[in-house]
Short mmCIF file of C-alpha atoms and ligand atoms in Angstrom, two decimals:
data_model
loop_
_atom_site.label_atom_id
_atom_site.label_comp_id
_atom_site.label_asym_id
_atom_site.label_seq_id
_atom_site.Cartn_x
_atom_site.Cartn_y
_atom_site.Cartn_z
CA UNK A 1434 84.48 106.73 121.96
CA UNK A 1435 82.92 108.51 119.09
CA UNK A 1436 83.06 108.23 115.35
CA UNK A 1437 85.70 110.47 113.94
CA UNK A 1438 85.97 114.21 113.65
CA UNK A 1439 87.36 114.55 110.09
CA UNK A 1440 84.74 115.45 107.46
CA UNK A 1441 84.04 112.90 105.14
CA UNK A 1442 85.19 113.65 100.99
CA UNK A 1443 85.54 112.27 97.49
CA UNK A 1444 85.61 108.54 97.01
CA UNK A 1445 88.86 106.69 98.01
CA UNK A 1446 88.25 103.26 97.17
CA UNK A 1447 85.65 101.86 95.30
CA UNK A 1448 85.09 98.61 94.25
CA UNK A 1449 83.00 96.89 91.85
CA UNK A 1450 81.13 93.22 91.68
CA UNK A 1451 84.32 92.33 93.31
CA UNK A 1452 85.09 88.25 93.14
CA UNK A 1453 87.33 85.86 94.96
CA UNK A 1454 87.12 82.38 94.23
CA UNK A 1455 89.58 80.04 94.48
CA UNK A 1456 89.13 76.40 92.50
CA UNK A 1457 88.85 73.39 93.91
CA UNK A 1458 90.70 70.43 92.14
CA UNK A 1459 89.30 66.52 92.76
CA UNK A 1460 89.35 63.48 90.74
CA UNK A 1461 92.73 61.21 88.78
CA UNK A 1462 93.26 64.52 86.89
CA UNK A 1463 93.12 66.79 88.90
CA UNK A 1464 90.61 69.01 86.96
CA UNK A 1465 88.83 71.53 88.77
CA UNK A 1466 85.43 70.37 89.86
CA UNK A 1467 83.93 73.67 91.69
CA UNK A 1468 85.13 76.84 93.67
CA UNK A 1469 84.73 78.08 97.50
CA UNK A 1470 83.09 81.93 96.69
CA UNK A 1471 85.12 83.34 99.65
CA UNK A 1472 84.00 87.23 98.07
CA UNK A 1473 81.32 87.02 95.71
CA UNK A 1474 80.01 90.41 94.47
CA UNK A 1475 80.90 92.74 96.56
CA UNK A 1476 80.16 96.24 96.12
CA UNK A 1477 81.23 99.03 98.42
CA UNK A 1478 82.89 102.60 98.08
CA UNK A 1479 85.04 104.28 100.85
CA UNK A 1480 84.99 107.96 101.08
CA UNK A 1481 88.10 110.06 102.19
CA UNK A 1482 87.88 110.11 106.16
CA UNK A 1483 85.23 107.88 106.52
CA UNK A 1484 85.17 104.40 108.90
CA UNK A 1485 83.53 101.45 107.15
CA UNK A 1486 82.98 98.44 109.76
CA UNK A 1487 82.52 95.18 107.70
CA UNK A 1488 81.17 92.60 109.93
CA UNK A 1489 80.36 88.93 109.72
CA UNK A 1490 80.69 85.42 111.17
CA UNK A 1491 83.89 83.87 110.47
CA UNK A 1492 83.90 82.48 107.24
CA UNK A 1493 81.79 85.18 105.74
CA UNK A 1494 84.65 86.35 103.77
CA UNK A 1495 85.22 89.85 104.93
CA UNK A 1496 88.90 89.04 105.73
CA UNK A 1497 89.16 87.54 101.82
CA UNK A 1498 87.75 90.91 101.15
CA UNK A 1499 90.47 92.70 102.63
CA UNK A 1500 93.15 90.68 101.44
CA UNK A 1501 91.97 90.75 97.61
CA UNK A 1502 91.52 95.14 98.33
CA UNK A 1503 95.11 95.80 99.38
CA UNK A 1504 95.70 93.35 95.81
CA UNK A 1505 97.40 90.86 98.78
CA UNK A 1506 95.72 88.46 96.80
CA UNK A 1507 94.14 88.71 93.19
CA UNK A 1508 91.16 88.68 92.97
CA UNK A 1509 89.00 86.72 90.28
CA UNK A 1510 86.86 89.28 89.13
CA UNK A 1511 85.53 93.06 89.35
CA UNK A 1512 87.44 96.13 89.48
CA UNK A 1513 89.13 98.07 92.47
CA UNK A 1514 89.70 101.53 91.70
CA UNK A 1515 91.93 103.65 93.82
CA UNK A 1516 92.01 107.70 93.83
CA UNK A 1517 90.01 107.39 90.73
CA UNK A 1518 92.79 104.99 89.11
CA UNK A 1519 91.98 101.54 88.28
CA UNK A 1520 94.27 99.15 90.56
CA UNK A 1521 92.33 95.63 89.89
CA UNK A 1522 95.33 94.33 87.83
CA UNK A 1523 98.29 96.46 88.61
CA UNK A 1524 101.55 94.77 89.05
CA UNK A 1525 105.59 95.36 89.56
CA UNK A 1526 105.81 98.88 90.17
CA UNK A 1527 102.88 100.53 90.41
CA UNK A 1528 102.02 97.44 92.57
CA UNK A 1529 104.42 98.54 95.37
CA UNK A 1530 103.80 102.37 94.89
CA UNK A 1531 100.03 101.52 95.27
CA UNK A 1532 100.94 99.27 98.56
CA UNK A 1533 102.27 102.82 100.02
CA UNK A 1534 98.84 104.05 100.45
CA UNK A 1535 97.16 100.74 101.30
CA UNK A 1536 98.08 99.38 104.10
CA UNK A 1537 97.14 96.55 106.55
CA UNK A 1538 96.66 95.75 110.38
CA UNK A 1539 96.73 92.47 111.29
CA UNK A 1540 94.31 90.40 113.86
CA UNK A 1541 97.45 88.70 115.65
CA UNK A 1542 100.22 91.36 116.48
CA UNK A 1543 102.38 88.42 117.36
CA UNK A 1544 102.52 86.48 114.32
CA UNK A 1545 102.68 89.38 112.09
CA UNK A 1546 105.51 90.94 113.94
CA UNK A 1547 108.99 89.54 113.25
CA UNK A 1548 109.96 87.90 116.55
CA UNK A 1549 114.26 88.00 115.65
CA UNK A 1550 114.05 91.90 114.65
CA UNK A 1551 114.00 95.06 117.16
CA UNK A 1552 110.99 96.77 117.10
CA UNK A 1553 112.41 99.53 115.64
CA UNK A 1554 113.41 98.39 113.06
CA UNK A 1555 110.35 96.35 112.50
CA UNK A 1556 108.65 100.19 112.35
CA UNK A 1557 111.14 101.19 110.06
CA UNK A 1558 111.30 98.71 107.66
CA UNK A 1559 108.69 100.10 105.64
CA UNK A 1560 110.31 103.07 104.94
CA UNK A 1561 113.64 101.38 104.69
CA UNK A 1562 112.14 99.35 101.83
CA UNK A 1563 111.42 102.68 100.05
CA UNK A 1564 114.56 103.91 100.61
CA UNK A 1565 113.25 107.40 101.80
CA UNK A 1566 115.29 108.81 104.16
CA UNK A 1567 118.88 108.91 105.51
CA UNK A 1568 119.60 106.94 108.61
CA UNK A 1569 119.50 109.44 111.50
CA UNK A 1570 116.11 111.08 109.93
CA UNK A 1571 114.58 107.41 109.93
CA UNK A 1572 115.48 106.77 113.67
CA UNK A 1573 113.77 110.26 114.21
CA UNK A 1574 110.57 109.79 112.75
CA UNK A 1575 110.44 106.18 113.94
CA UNK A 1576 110.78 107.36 117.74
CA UNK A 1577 108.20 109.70 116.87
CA UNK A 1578 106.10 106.73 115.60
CA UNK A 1579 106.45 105.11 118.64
CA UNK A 1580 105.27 108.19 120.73
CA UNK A 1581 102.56 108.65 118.69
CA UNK A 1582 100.88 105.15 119.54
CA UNK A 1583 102.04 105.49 122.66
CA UNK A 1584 105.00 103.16 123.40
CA UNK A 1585 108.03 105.05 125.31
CA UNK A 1586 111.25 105.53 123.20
CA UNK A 1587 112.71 102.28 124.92
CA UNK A 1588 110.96 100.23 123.00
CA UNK A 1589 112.78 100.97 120.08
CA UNK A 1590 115.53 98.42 121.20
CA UNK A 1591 112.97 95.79 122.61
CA UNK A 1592 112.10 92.90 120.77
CA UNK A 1593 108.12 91.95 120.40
CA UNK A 1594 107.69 89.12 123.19
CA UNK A 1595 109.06 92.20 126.06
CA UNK A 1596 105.26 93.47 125.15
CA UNK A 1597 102.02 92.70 126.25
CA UNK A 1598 99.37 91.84 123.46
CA UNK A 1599 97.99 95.17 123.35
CA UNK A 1600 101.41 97.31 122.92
CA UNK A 1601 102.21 94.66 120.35
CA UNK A 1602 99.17 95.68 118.75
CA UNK A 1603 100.05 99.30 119.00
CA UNK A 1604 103.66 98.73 117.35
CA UNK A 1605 101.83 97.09 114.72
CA UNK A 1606 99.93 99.97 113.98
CA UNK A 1607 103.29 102.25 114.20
CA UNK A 1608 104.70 99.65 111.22
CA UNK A 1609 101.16 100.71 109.14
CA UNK A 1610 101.68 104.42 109.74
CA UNK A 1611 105.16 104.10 108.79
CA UNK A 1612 104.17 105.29 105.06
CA UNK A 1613 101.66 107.74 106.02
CA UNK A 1614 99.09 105.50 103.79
CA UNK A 1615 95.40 106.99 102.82
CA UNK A 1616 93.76 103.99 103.65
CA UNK A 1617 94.15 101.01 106.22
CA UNK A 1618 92.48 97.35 106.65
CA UNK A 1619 92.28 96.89 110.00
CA UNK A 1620 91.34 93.08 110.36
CA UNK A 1621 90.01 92.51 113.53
CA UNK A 1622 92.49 94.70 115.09
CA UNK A 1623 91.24 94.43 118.78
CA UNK A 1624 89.78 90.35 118.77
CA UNK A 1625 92.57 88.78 120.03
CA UNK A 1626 93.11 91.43 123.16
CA UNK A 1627 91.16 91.77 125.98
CA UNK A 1628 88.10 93.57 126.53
CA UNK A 1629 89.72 95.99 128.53
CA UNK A 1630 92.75 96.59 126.35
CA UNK A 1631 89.97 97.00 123.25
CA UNK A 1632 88.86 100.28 123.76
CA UNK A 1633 92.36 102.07 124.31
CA UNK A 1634 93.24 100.65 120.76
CA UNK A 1635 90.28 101.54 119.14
CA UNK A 1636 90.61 105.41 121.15
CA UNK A 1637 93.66 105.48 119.34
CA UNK A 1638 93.00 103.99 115.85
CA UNK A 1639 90.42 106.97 116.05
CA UNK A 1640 93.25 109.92 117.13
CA UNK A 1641 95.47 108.48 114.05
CA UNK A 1642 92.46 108.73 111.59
CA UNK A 1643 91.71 112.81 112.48
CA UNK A 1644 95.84 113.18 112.90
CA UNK A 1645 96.51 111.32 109.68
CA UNK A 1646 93.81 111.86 107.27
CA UNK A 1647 93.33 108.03 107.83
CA UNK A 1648 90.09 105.97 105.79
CA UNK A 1649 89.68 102.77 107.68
CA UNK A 1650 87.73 99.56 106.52
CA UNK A 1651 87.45 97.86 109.51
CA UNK A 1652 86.85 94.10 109.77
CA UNK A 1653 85.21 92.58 112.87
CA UNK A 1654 83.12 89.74 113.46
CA UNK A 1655 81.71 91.48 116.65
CA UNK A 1656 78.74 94.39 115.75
CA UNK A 1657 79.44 95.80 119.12
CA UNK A 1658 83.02 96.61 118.53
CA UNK A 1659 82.61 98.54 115.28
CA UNK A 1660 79.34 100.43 116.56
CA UNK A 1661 81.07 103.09 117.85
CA UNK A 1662 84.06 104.41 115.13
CA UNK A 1663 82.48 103.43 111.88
CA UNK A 1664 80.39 106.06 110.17
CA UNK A 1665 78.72 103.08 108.09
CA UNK A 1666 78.38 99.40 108.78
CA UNK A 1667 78.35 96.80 106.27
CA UNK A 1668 77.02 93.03 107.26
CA UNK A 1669 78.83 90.15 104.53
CA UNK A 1670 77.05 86.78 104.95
CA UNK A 1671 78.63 84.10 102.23
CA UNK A 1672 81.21 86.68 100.73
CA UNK A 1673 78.49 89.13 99.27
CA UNK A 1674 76.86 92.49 101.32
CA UNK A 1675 73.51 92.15 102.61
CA UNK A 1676 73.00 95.25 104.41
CA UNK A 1677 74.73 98.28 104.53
CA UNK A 1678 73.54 101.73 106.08
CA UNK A 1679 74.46 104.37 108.20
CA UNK A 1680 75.42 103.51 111.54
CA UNK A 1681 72.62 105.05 113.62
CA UNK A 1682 70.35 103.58 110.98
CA UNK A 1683 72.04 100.21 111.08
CA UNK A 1684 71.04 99.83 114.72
CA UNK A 1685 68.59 101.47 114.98
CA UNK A 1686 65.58 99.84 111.86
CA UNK A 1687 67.96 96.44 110.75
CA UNK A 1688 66.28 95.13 107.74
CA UNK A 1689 67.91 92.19 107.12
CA UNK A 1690 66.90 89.26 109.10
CA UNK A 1691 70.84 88.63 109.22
CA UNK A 1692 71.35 91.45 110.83
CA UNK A 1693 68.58 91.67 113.40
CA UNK A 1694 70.20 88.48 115.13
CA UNK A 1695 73.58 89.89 114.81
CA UNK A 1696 72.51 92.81 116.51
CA UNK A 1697 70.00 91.16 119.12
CA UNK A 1698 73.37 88.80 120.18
CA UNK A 1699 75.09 91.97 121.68
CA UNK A 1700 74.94 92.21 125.47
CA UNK A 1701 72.63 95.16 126.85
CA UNK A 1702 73.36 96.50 130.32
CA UNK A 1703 70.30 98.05 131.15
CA UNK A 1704 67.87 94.93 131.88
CA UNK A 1705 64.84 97.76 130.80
CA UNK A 1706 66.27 98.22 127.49
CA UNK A 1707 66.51 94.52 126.69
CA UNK A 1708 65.28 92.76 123.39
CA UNK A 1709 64.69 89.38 123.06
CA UNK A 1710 67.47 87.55 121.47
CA UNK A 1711 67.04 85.85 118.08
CA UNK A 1712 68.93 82.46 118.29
CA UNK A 1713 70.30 81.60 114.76
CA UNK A 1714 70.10 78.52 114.09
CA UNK A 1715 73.04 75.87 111.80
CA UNK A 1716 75.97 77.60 110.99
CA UNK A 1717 77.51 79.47 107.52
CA UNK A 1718 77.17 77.07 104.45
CA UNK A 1719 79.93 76.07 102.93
CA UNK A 1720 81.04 79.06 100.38
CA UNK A 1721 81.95 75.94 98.31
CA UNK A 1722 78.43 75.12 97.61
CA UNK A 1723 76.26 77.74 98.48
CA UNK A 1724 72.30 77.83 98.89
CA UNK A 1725 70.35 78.65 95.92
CA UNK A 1726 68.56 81.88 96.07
CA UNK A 1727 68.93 84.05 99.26
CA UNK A 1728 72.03 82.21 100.70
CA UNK A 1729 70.44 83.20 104.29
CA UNK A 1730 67.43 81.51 103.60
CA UNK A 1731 68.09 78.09 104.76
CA UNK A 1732 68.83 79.77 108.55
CA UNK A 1733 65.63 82.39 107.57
CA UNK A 1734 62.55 82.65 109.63
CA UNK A 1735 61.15 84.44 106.90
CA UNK A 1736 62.24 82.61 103.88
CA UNK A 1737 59.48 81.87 101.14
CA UNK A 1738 59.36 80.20 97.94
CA UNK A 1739 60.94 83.31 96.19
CA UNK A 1740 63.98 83.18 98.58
CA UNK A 1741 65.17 79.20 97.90
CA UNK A 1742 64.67 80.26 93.63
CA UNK A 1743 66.10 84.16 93.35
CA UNK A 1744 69.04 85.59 94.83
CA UNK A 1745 68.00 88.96 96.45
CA UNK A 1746 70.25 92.15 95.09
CA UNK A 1747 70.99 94.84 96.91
CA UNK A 1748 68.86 98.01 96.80
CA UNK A 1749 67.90 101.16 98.79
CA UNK A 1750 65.16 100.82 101.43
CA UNK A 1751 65.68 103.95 102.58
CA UNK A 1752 67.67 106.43 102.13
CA UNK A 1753 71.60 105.43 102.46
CA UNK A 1754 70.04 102.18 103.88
CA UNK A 1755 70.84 99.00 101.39
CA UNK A 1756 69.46 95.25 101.70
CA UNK A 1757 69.42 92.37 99.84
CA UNK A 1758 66.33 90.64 100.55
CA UNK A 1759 63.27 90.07 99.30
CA UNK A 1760 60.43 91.28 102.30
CA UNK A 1761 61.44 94.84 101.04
CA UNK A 1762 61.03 94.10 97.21
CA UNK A 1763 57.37 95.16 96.14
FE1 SF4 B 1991 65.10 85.72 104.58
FE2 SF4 B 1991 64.11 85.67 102.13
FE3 SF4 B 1991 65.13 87.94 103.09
FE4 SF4 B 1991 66.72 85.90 102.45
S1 SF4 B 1991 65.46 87.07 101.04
S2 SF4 B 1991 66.82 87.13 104.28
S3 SF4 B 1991 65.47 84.16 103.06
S4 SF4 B 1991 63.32 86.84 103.84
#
């Protein structure tokens, strides 16, 4: 597996101090009392072609992230601008033309597949829903859907539970190709198959992006998985970016303490080339009442008086390298 072939262009998708909270209500009545921060100023642009991995421990928000992108969800503040255009608060129509070039695949194929409808038709119902083509031409290029991720014509008349999990995974993707979008979330696409199903799914998310002119952001909560198909990594901890940088950079010099232990936690097979592993210790904070200052610092080895008071912002270390922390502030 290598990154992708396609050369990398203008920006696709970039968005802004991006927010998604969502209130939380207590007391007789009912007023809201606080928020969960699920994305809290995020700040990332996608070039055309390009592979952004966005990784994190569950709860981090990066899923949140994806959601509020693809407007799934609104989000509470920020802008998301699309091909130049801004889609932050786009509704009715331009909603739905907008969803044709944003689309979304799934971390359960099973649940997000209807069980009662032929998977043909469960391809086709995107393009059925925009009313594109006649009949016999949608039958066509849904047979050549299914070729292209690699599920036999048969399986046009097969319903989802005839499939193991990762063919159900690949008719998923045939549904998100369906429009020929520019740009797909890929939530954890290859976390609930196994290990040795992973890699043909990711071989092929990578043939689709040269054949289709595909931009991925592509959610995992596993560094290893994205390593090897994202030209840039980012690393959410409590809904906001604290590193982002090239891939080879990424593993190569991590900055952020965050991601050192992420990247120490992923298996080595050559006992020689070994690094010691750094434990992290207590889990995510609750996004509903985060830590003052650097929200890593609680879990921070390094965390000084400066870290509990100031919230680190992200910068450039080096170049295309960006952290949010305060040991490379001068
Ligand atoms: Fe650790 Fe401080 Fe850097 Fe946060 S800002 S990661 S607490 S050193």
């Amino acid at each position: 597996m290598s990154q992708s072939k396609q050369s990398i262009g203008a920006p696709l998708l970039e968005i802004t101090n991006l927010k998604k909270h969502y209130p939380i209500y207590g007391g007789i009545f009912r007023r809201q009392i606080g928020s969960v921060k699920a994305v809290d100023n995020l700040t990332l642009t996608l070039q055309q072609g390009e592979t952004v991995g966005l990784v994190g421990e569950s709860g981090c928000g990066k899923s949140t992230a994806g959601r509020t992108i693809l407007r799934l969800t609104d989000p509470t503040e920020g802008s998301i601008r699309f091909e130049g255009q801004d889609v932050t608060s786009i509704r009715g129509e331009k909603l739905r033309q907008l969803r044709q070039n944003m689309q979304m695949v799934f971390q359960d194929p099973f649940a997000s597949l209807n069980p009662k409808m032929m998977v043909g038709h469960i391809v086709s119902e995107p393009i059925r829903n925009y009313n594109r083509i006649q009949e016999k031409a949608l039958t066509e290029e849904t047979l050549q859907l299914l070729e292209r991720v690699g599920l036999p014509a048969e399986a046009y008349y097969k319903y989802p539970h005839e499939f193991s999990g990762g063919q159900r995974q690949r008719i998923g993707i045939a549904r998100s190709l369906a429009l020929k979008p520019k740009l797909i979330v890929a939530d954890e696409p290859v976390s609930a198959l196994d290990v040795s199903v992973q890699s043909q799914v990711l071989n092929l998310l990578q043939d689709l992006q040269d054949d289709f002119k595909l931009t991925y952001l592509f959610i995992a909560h596993d560094l290893s998985v994205v390593k090897h198909i994202s030209n840039r990594i980012g690393v959410m901890y409590l809904g906001s970016l604290v590193e982002i940088a090239a891939t080879d950079s990424m593993y190569r010099s991590p900055l952020h303490p965050y991601t050192q232990a992420l990247i120490s936690a992923i298996p080595v097979p050559d006992p020689l080339k070994r690094k010691e592993r750094i434990v992290l210790q207590g889990d995510v904070p609750s996004p509903a009442n985060p830590p003052t200052g650097c929200a890593f610092h609680p879990r921070c080895v390094h965390a000084t008086a400066i870290c509990r008071e100031v919230r680190p912002q992200l910068h450039q270390a080096a170049p295309g390298h960006q952290v949010a922390c305060h040991l490379y502030t001068t």
